[in-house]
mmCIF file of C-alpha atoms in Angstrom:
data_model
loop_
_atom_site.group_PDB
_atom_site.id
_atom_site.type_symbol
_atom_site.label_atom_id
_atom_site.label_comp_id
_atom_site.label_asym_id
_atom_site.label_seq_id
_atom_site.Cartn_x
_atom_site.Cartn_y
_atom_site.Cartn_z
ATOM 1 C CA TRP A 1140 35.187 14.579 -37.317
ATOM 2 C CA PRO A 1141 37.685 17.443 -37.954
ATOM 3 C CA PHE A 1142 36.750 19.388 -34.817
ATOM 4 C CA MET A 1143 37.318 16.383 -32.519
ATOM 5 C CA PRO A 1144 40.820 15.777 -31.082
ATOM 6 C CA PHE A 1145 40.293 12.011 -31.488
ATOM 7 C CA GLU A 1146 38.534 9.722 -33.898
ATOM 8 C CA LEU A 1147 34.838 9.474 -32.968
ATOM 9 C CA HIS A 1148 32.919 6.341 -33.778
ATOM 10 C CA PRO A 1149 29.244 7.148 -34.589
ATOM 11 C CA TYR A 1150 27.923 4.780 -31.936
ATOM 12 C CA HIS A 1151 29.893 6.589 -29.249
ATOM 13 C CA LEU A 1152 26.826 8.836 -29.041
ATOM 14 C CA PHE A 1153 24.646 5.964 -27.897
ATOM 15 C CA PRO A 1154 25.460 6.479 -24.185
ATOM 16 C CA LEU A 1155 24.164 10.029 -24.579
ATOM 17 C CA LEU A 1156 20.888 8.762 -26.029
ATOM 18 C CA VAL A 1157 20.549 6.096 -23.331
ATOM 19 C CA TRP A 1158 21.287 8.613 -20.571
ATOM 20 C CA ALA A 1159 18.739 11.083 -21.952
ATOM 21 C CA SER A 1160 16.108 8.342 -22.183
ATOM 22 C CA LEU A 1161 16.633 7.227 -18.584
ATOM 23 C CA ARG A 1162 17.105 10.694 -17.123
ATOM 24 C CA TRP A 1163 14.219 12.663 -18.645
ATOM 25 C CA ASP A 1164 10.767 12.029 -20.020
ATOM 26 C CA MET A 1165 9.972 11.008 -23.578
ATOM 27 C CA ARG A 1166 9.735 14.562 -24.942
ATOM 28 C CA ILE A 1167 13.267 15.554 -23.933
ATOM 29 C CA ALA A 1168 14.672 12.174 -24.948
ATOM 30 C CA THR A 1169 13.039 12.548 -28.365
ATOM 31 C CA ALA A 1170 14.469 16.055 -28.707
ATOM 32 C CA VAL A 1171 17.981 14.771 -27.923
ATOM 33 C CA ASN A 1172 17.559 12.008 -30.492
ATOM 34 C CA VAL A 1173 16.427 14.553 -33.124
ATOM 35 C CA VAL A 1174 19.456 16.756 -32.409
ATOM 36 C CA VAL A 1175 21.837 13.811 -32.758
ATOM 37 C CA SER A 1176 20.141 12.689 -35.980
ATOM 38 C CA VAL A 1177 20.310 16.218 -37.435
ATOM 39 C CA MET A 1178 24.001 16.454 -36.520
ATOM 40 C CA ALA A 1179 24.676 13.126 -38.217
ATOM 41 C CA ALA A 1180 22.797 14.205 -41.356
ATOM 42 C CA ALA A 1181 24.586 17.586 -41.419
ATOM 43 C CA ALA A 1182 27.951 15.890 -41.084
ATOM 44 C CA TRP A 1183 27.053 13.608 -44.003
ATOM 45 C CA GLU A 1184 26.074 16.550 -46.150
ATOM 46 C CA ALA A 1185 29.290 18.360 -45.236
ATOM 47 C CA GLY A 1186 31.339 15.329 -46.145
ATOM 48 C CA VAL A 1187 32.842 14.925 -42.663
ATOM 49 C CA SER A 1188 30.588 12.112 -41.485
ATOM 50 C CA PRO A 1189 32.153 9.036 -39.880
ATOM 51 C CA PHE A 1190 29.626 6.926 -41.789
ATOM 52 C CA THR A 1191 31.028 5.237 -44.890
ATOM 53 C CA SER A 1192 27.657 4.909 -46.624
ATOM 54 C CA LEU A 1193 24.143 6.339 -46.579
ATOM 55 C CA PRO A 1194 22.563 3.043 -45.384
ATOM 56 C CA ALA A 1195 24.906 3.159 -42.385
ATOM 57 C CA LEU A 1196 23.635 6.647 -41.578
ATOM 58 C CA HIS A 1197 20.039 5.494 -41.903
ATOM 59 C CA SER A 1198 20.730 2.476 -39.662
ATOM 60 C CA PHE A 1199 22.266 4.689 -37.016
ATOM 61 C CA THR A 1200 19.260 7.058 -37.110
ATOM 62 C CA VAL A 1201 16.694 4.245 -36.908
ATOM 63 C CA ILE A 1202 18.511 2.312 -34.179
ATOM 64 C CA GLY A 1203 19.022 5.495 -32.170
ATOM 65 C CA ALA A 1204 15.357 6.482 -32.484
ATOM 66 C CA VAL A 1205 14.061 3.015 -31.528
ATOM 67 C CA THR A 1206 16.440 2.730 -28.583
ATOM 68 C CA THR A 1207 15.562 6.184 -27.319
ATOM 69 C CA LEU A 1208 11.795 5.699 -27.612
ATOM 70 C CA VAL A 1209 11.798 2.229 -26.027
ATOM 71 C CA LEU A 1210 13.941 3.249 -23.069
ATOM 72 C CA ALA A 1211 12.009 6.489 -22.589
ATOM 73 C CA ALA A 1212 8.709 4.578 -22.663
ATOM 74 C CA LEU A 1213 9.977 2.089 -20.064
ATOM 75 C CA ARG A 1214 11.269 4.915 -17.898
ATOM 76 C CA SER A 1215 7.930 6.781 -18.158
ATOM 77 C CA GLU A 1216 5.970 3.651 -17.255
ATOM 78 C CA ARG A 1217 8.115 3.005 -14.201
ATOM 79 C CA PHE A 1218 7.841 6.651 -13.204
ATOM 80 C CA LEU A 1219 4.046 6.584 -13.533
ATOM 81 C CA ALA A 1220 3.885 3.332 -11.566
ATOM 82 C CA ALA A 1221 5.922 4.932 -8.791
ATOM 83 C CA LEU A 1222 3.604 7.952 -8.819
ATOM 84 C CA ARG A 1223 0.525 5.710 -8.611
ATOM 85 C CA GLU A 1224 2.051 3.768 -5.723
ATOM 86 C CA ALA A 1225 2.915 6.993 -3.922
ATOM 87 C CA ALA A 1226 -0.606 8.353 -4.495
ATOM 88 C CA VAL A 1227 -2.177 5.188 -3.076
ATOM 89 C CA HIS A 1228 0.219 5.323 -0.129
ATOM 90 C CA GLU A 1229 -0.645 8.945 0.590
ATOM 91 C CA ALA A 1230 -4.421 8.459 0.176
ATOM 92 C CA ALA A 1231 -4.665 5.233 2.204
ATOM 93 C CA LEU A 1232 -7.177 5.361 5.050
ATOM 94 C CA ASP A 1233 -5.100 2.996 7.172
ATOM 95 C CA ALA A 1234 -1.976 4.271 8.848
ATOM 96 C CA ILE A 1235 1.166 2.860 7.185
ATOM 97 C CA VAL A 1236 4.450 2.815 9.092
ATOM 98 C CA THR A 1237 7.589 1.465 7.399
ATOM 99 C CA VAL A 1238 10.532 0.388 9.570
ATOM 100 C CA GLY A 1239 13.877 -1.267 8.963
ATOM 101 C CA THR A 1240 15.258 -4.390 10.568
ATOM 102 C CA ASP A 1241 16.549 -2.208 13.418
ATOM 103 C CA GLY A 1242 12.966 -1.204 14.202
ATOM 104 C CA ARG A 1243 13.523 2.450 13.343
ATOM 105 C CA ILE A 1244 10.943 4.386 11.349
ATOM 106 C CA VAL A 1245 11.738 4.998 7.692
ATOM 107 C CA GLU A 1246 8.458 6.391 6.406
ATOM 108 C CA LEU A 1247 4.940 7.313 7.547
ATOM 109 C CA ASN A 1248 1.916 8.187 5.446
ATOM 110 C CA PRO A 1249 -0.430 11.110 6.319
ATOM 111 C CA ALA A 1250 -2.921 8.738 7.983
ATOM 112 C CA ALA A 1251 -0.188 7.537 10.364
ATOM 113 C CA LEU A 1252 0.820 11.098 11.229
ATOM 114 C CA SER A 1253 -2.811 11.915 12.013
ATOM 115 C CA LEU A 1254 -3.476 8.691 13.944
ATOM 116 C CA PHE A 1255 -0.462 8.926 16.240
ATOM 117 C CA GLY A 1256 -0.349 12.713 16.412
ATOM 118 C CA VAL A 1257 3.294 13.044 15.349
ATOM 119 C CA ARG A 1258 5.219 15.010 12.727
ATOM 120 C CA ALA A 1259 7.331 13.281 10.100
ATOM 121 C CA PRO A 1260 10.626 15.149 10.758
ATOM 122 C CA SER A 1261 10.585 14.245 14.452
ATOM 123 C CA ALA A 1262 9.385 10.653 13.956
ATOM 124 C CA ILE A 1263 11.708 9.522 11.136
ATOM 125 C CA GLY A 1264 14.688 7.660 12.544
ATOM 126 C CA GLN A 1265 13.137 6.927 15.926
ATOM 127 C CA GLU A 1266 12.389 3.427 17.152
ATOM 128 C CA ALA A 1267 8.757 2.578 16.439
ATOM 129 C CA ALA A 1268 8.436 0.532 19.643
ATOM 130 C CA CYS A 1269 9.416 3.529 21.801
ATOM 131 C CA LEU A 1270 7.152 5.906 19.902
ATOM 132 C CA PHE A 1271 3.967 3.921 19.279
ATOM 133 C CA VAL A 1272 3.953 0.964 21.710
ATOM 134 C CA PRO A 1273 3.159 1.047 25.467
ATOM 135 C CA PRO A 1274 6.187 0.329 27.705
ATOM 136 C CA HIS A 1275 4.984 -3.099 28.822
ATOM 137 C CA LEU A 1276 4.753 -4.332 25.217
ATOM 138 C CA ARG A 1277 7.970 -2.903 23.754
ATOM 139 C CA ASP A 1278 10.187 -5.915 24.430
ATOM 140 C CA GLN A 1279 7.638 -8.161 22.769
ATOM 141 C CA VAL A 1280 7.636 -5.984 19.627
ATOM 142 C CA ARG A 1281 11.469 -5.843 19.531
ATOM 143 C CA LYS A 1282 11.687 -9.631 19.745
ATOM 144 C CA ALA A 1283 9.137 -10.031 16.943
ATOM 145 C CA VAL A 1284 11.038 -7.643 14.639
ATOM 146 C CA ALA A 1285 14.328 -9.388 15.394
ATOM 147 C CA TYR A 1286 12.793 -12.800 14.744
ATOM 148 C CA TYR A 1287 11.210 -11.902 11.408
ATOM 149 C CA SER A 1288 14.385 -10.119 10.302
ATOM 150 C CA CYS A 1289 16.191 -13.463 10.197
ATOM 151 C CA GLU A 1290 16.317 -15.493 7.004
ATOM 152 C CA GLY A 1291 13.941 -18.433 6.998
ATOM 153 C CA ALA A 1292 11.837 -17.122 9.866
ATOM 154 C CA GLU A 1293 8.746 -19.289 10.167
ATOM 155 C CA GLY A 1294 5.251 -17.986 10.636
ATOM 156 C CA SER A 1295 3.125 -15.479 8.800
ATOM 157 C CA VAL A 1296 3.493 -11.750 9.343
ATOM 158 C CA THR A 1297 0.533 -10.832 7.155
ATOM 159 C CA ARG A 1298 -2.287 -11.800 9.517
ATOM 160 C CA ARG A 1299 -4.170 -9.080 11.363
ATOM 161 C CA ILE A 1300 -3.728 -8.941 15.118
ATOM 162 C CA ARG A 1301 -5.211 -6.677 17.756
ATOM 163 C CA TYR A 1302 -2.700 -4.647 19.668
ATOM 164 C CA GLN A 1303 -2.634 -1.843 22.206
ATOM 165 C CA LEU A 1304 -0.815 1.228 20.837
ATOM 166 C CA VAL A 1305 -0.185 4.730 22.143
ATOM 167 C CA ARG A 1306 -0.433 8.227 20.657
ATOM 168 C CA ALA A 1307 2.079 11.027 21.053
ATOM 169 C CA ASN A 1308 0.035 12.500 23.928
ATOM 170 C CA GLY A 1309 0.242 9.217 25.890
ATOM 171 C CA GLU A 1310 -3.319 8.069 25.136
ATOM 172 C CA GLU A 1311 -3.555 4.322 24.563
ATOM 173 C CA PHE A 1312 -5.997 2.918 22.035
ATOM 174 C CA PRO A 1313 -6.836 -0.504 20.582
ATOM 175 C CA ALA A 1314 -5.613 -1.092 17.044
ATOM 176 C CA GLU A 1315 -5.707 -3.759 14.389
ATOM 177 C CA VAL A 1316 -2.218 -4.274 12.940
ATOM 178 C CA SER A 1317 -1.113 -6.156 9.829
ATOM 179 C CA LEU A 1318 2.636 -6.495 9.273
ATOM 180 C CA THR A 1319 4.159 -7.220 5.856
ATOM 181 C CA ARG A 1320 7.783 -8.029 5.090
ATOM 182 C CA VAL A 1321 9.280 -6.706 1.839
ATOM 183 C CA ARG A 1322 12.772 -7.114 0.399
ATOM 184 C CA LEU A 1323 13.979 -4.305 -1.889
ATOM 185 C CA GLN A 1324 17.446 -4.275 -3.439
ATOM 186 C CA GLY A 1325 18.722 -6.736 -0.863
ATOM 187 C CA GLU A 1326 17.363 -4.828 2.127
ATOM 188 C CA LEU A 1327 14.516 -5.995 4.335
ATOM 189 C CA TRP A 1328 11.694 -3.622 5.324
ATOM 190 C CA PHE A 1329 8.572 -4.007 7.413
ATOM 191 C CA SER A 1330 5.371 -2.126 6.670
ATOM 192 C CA ALA A 1331 2.735 -2.045 9.403
ATOM 193 C CA PHE A 1332 -0.841 -1.252 8.405
ATOM 194 C CA VAL A 1333 -2.594 0.137 11.482
ATOM 195 C CA ARG A 1334 -6.316 0.760 11.993
ATOM 196 C CA ASP A 1335 -7.865 2.382 15.066
ATOM 197 C CA ILE A 1336 -10.670 0.077 16.264
ATOM 198 C CA THR A 1337 -11.800 2.145 19.256
ATOM 199 C CA ALA A 1338 -15.262 2.650 17.752
ATOM 200 C CA GLU A 1339 -15.552 -1.043 16.889
ATOM 201 C CA ARG A 1340 -14.505 -2.069 20.388
ATOM 202 C CA ASN A 1341 -16.997 0.342 21.978
ATOM 203 C CA ALA A 1342 -19.740 -1.029 19.728
ATOM 204 C CA GLU A 1343 -18.763 -4.578 20.682
ATOM 205 C CA LEU A 1344 -18.815 -3.696 24.391
ATOM 206 C CA ALA A 1345 -22.215 -2.013 24.003
ATOM 207 C CA ARG A 1346 -23.569 -5.056 22.148
ATOM 208 C CA ARG A 1347 -22.213 -7.374 24.844
ATOM 209 C CA GLU A 1348 -23.690 -5.266 27.639
ATOM 210 C CA SER A 1349 -27.022 -5.156 25.839
ATOM 211 C CA HIS A 1350 -26.953 -8.935 25.419
ATOM 212 C CA GLU A 1351 -26.116 -9.453 29.086
ATOM 213 C CA LEU A 1352 -28.876 -7.047 30.123
ATOM 214 C CA LEU A 1353 -31.375 -8.904 27.923
ATOM 215 C CA GLU A 1354 -30.336 -12.237 29.398
ATOM 216 C CA HIS A 1355 -30.754 -10.773 32.882
ATOM 217 C CA LYS A 1356 -34.246 -9.506 32.019
ATOM 218 C CA VAL A 1357 -35.223 -12.862 30.523
ATOM 219 C CA HIS A 1358 -33.935 -14.615 33.635
ATOM 220 C CA GLU A 1359 -35.953 -12.285 35.846
ATOM 221 C CA ARG A 1360 -39.119 -12.798 33.775
ATOM 222 C CA THR A 1361 -38.588 -16.563 33.830
ATOM 223 C CA LEU A 1362 -38.313 -16.550 37.618
ATOM 224 C CA GLU A 1363 -41.446 -14.396 37.838
ATOM 225 C CA LEU A 1364 -43.369 -16.792 35.567
ATOM 226 C CA MET A 1365 -42.192 -19.794 37.571
ATOM 227 C CA SER A 1366 -43.270 -18.090 40.773
ATOM 228 C CA ALA A 1367 -46.661 -17.179 39.259
ATOM 229 C CA ASN A 1368 -47.182 -20.758 38.065
ATOM 230 C CA GLU A 1369 -46.302 -22.128 41.478
ATOM 231 C CA GLU A 1370 -48.724 -19.655 43.121
ATOM 232 C CA LEU A 1371 -51.485 -20.609 40.665
ATOM 233 C CA LYS A 1372 -50.882 -24.272 41.300
ATOM 234 C CA ARG A 1373 -51.020 -23.672 45.060
ATOM 235 C CA ARG A 1374 -54.340 -21.836 44.740
ATOM 236 C CA ASP A 1375 -55.777 -24.613 42.579
ATOM 237 C CA ASP A 1376 -54.800 -27.119 45.260
ATOM 238 C CA LEU A 1377 -56.438 -24.979 47.959
ATOM 239 C CA LEU A 1378 -59.616 -24.623 45.868
ATOM 240 C CA ARG A 1379 -59.739 -28.344 45.237
ATOM 241 C CA GLN A 1380 -59.330 -29.088 48.944
ATOM 242 C CA ALA A 1381 -61.993 -26.505 49.873
ATOM 243 C CA GLN A 1382 -64.506 -27.942 47.399
ATOM 244 C CA SER A 1383 -63.822 -31.433 48.658
ATOM 245 C CA LEU A 1384 -64.438 -30.418 52.266
ATOM 246 C CA ALA A 1385 -67.595 -28.397 51.428
ATOM 247 C CA LYS A 1386 -68.917 -30.996 49.007
ATOM 248 C CA LEU A 1387 -69.278 -28.271 46.353
ATOM 249 C CA GLY A 1388 -68.354 -28.421 42.669
ATOM 250 C CA SER A 1389 -67.790 -25.763 40.037
ATOM 251 C CA TYR A 1390 -67.409 -25.390 36.320
ATOM 252 C CA ASP A 1391 -66.377 -22.716 33.774
ATOM 253 C CA PHE A 1392 -68.146 -22.180 30.470
ATOM 254 C CA ASP A 1393 -66.501 -20.242 27.627
ATOM 255 C CA VAL A 1394 -69.381 -18.742 25.607
ATOM 256 C CA VAL A 1395 -67.107 -18.106 22.623
ATOM 257 C CA THR A 1396 -65.690 -21.588 22.247
ATOM 258 C CA ALA A 1397 -68.562 -23.375 24.062
ATOM 259 C CA ARG A 1398 -65.986 -25.172 26.179
ATOM 260 C CA PHE A 1399 -66.745 -26.498 29.680
ATOM 261 C CA GLN A 1400 -64.165 -27.025 32.348
ATOM 262 C CA TRP A 1401 -65.366 -29.065 35.356
ATOM 263 C CA SER A 1402 -63.821 -29.334 38.770
ATOM 264 C CA GLU A 1403 -62.879 -32.727 40.172
ATOM 265 C CA GLU A 1404 -65.431 -32.411 42.994
ATOM 266 C CA LEU A 1405 -68.315 -31.701 40.562
ATOM 267 C CA THR A 1406 -67.562 -34.817 38.502
ATOM 268 C CA ARG A 1407 -67.478 -36.853 41.718
ATOM 269 C CA ILE A 1408 -70.818 -35.403 42.845
ATOM 270 C CA LEU A 1409 -72.426 -36.133 39.462
ATOM 271 C CA GLY A 1410 -70.819 -39.553 39.327
ATOM 272 C CA ARG A 1411 -69.674 -39.026 35.768
ATOM 273 C CA ASP A 1412 -66.463 -39.835 34.016
ATOM 274 C CA PRO A 1413 -64.659 -36.559 33.192
ATOM 275 C CA ALA A 1414 -63.929 -37.931 29.695
ATOM 276 C CA THR A 1415 -67.638 -38.087 28.914
ATOM 277 C CA LEU A 1416 -68.213 -34.447 29.843
#
């Protein structure tokens, strides 16, 4: 082109189209592609186009448009996917704490800030073990992070475990923790999903206490029934002995069921077999 200090090949503009597609959304990338296409057409009309034929100009326009739209669409899809992931991360009910292999905090979601009572600016960069773990458990957490940071570390880090954690005000609470290990661009990260199970533990303790109280009541009632049965048996023995000494018999008659119940002494006095009565 006459206004250029060097010879410009038409496809030298492709980096501009690729950069616009990857840098901005589809609308701006399309606008850049339209401007380049209009410039190419104007240069052809003015007779200063680097294209040697009209089909070459058309090929450049079509290839540029397809390249721009495809790259812009891919960039938009990745951008939307990142937005969806960020939205899920922000709206998660569980606290999510991301740390590096050195155990220092990289990111916290709003649920984590609320659960531990910390602020993001003061928490980022600090060691998670010192901030969220009671002193007597910190060495255990450091060893676990160091172990799973090694290549080929055996064992699963995705299972849920119950752990004692601590808030910023020093209050300890029971939590259910699930640790995941993710490798991004050659770097290893750990994301801990934390859930406060204080209410669940209190409910479990209340259920256990209620069960123990019920067992205690049943045991007491069982002892009372055994004692009552023994007392009834003792009275029956005394009655039987008294009737035997006095040569007196007795019987009970249930008027509803018409059932007789005879004492042993009465059957002896009548000289009858109890089975026949």
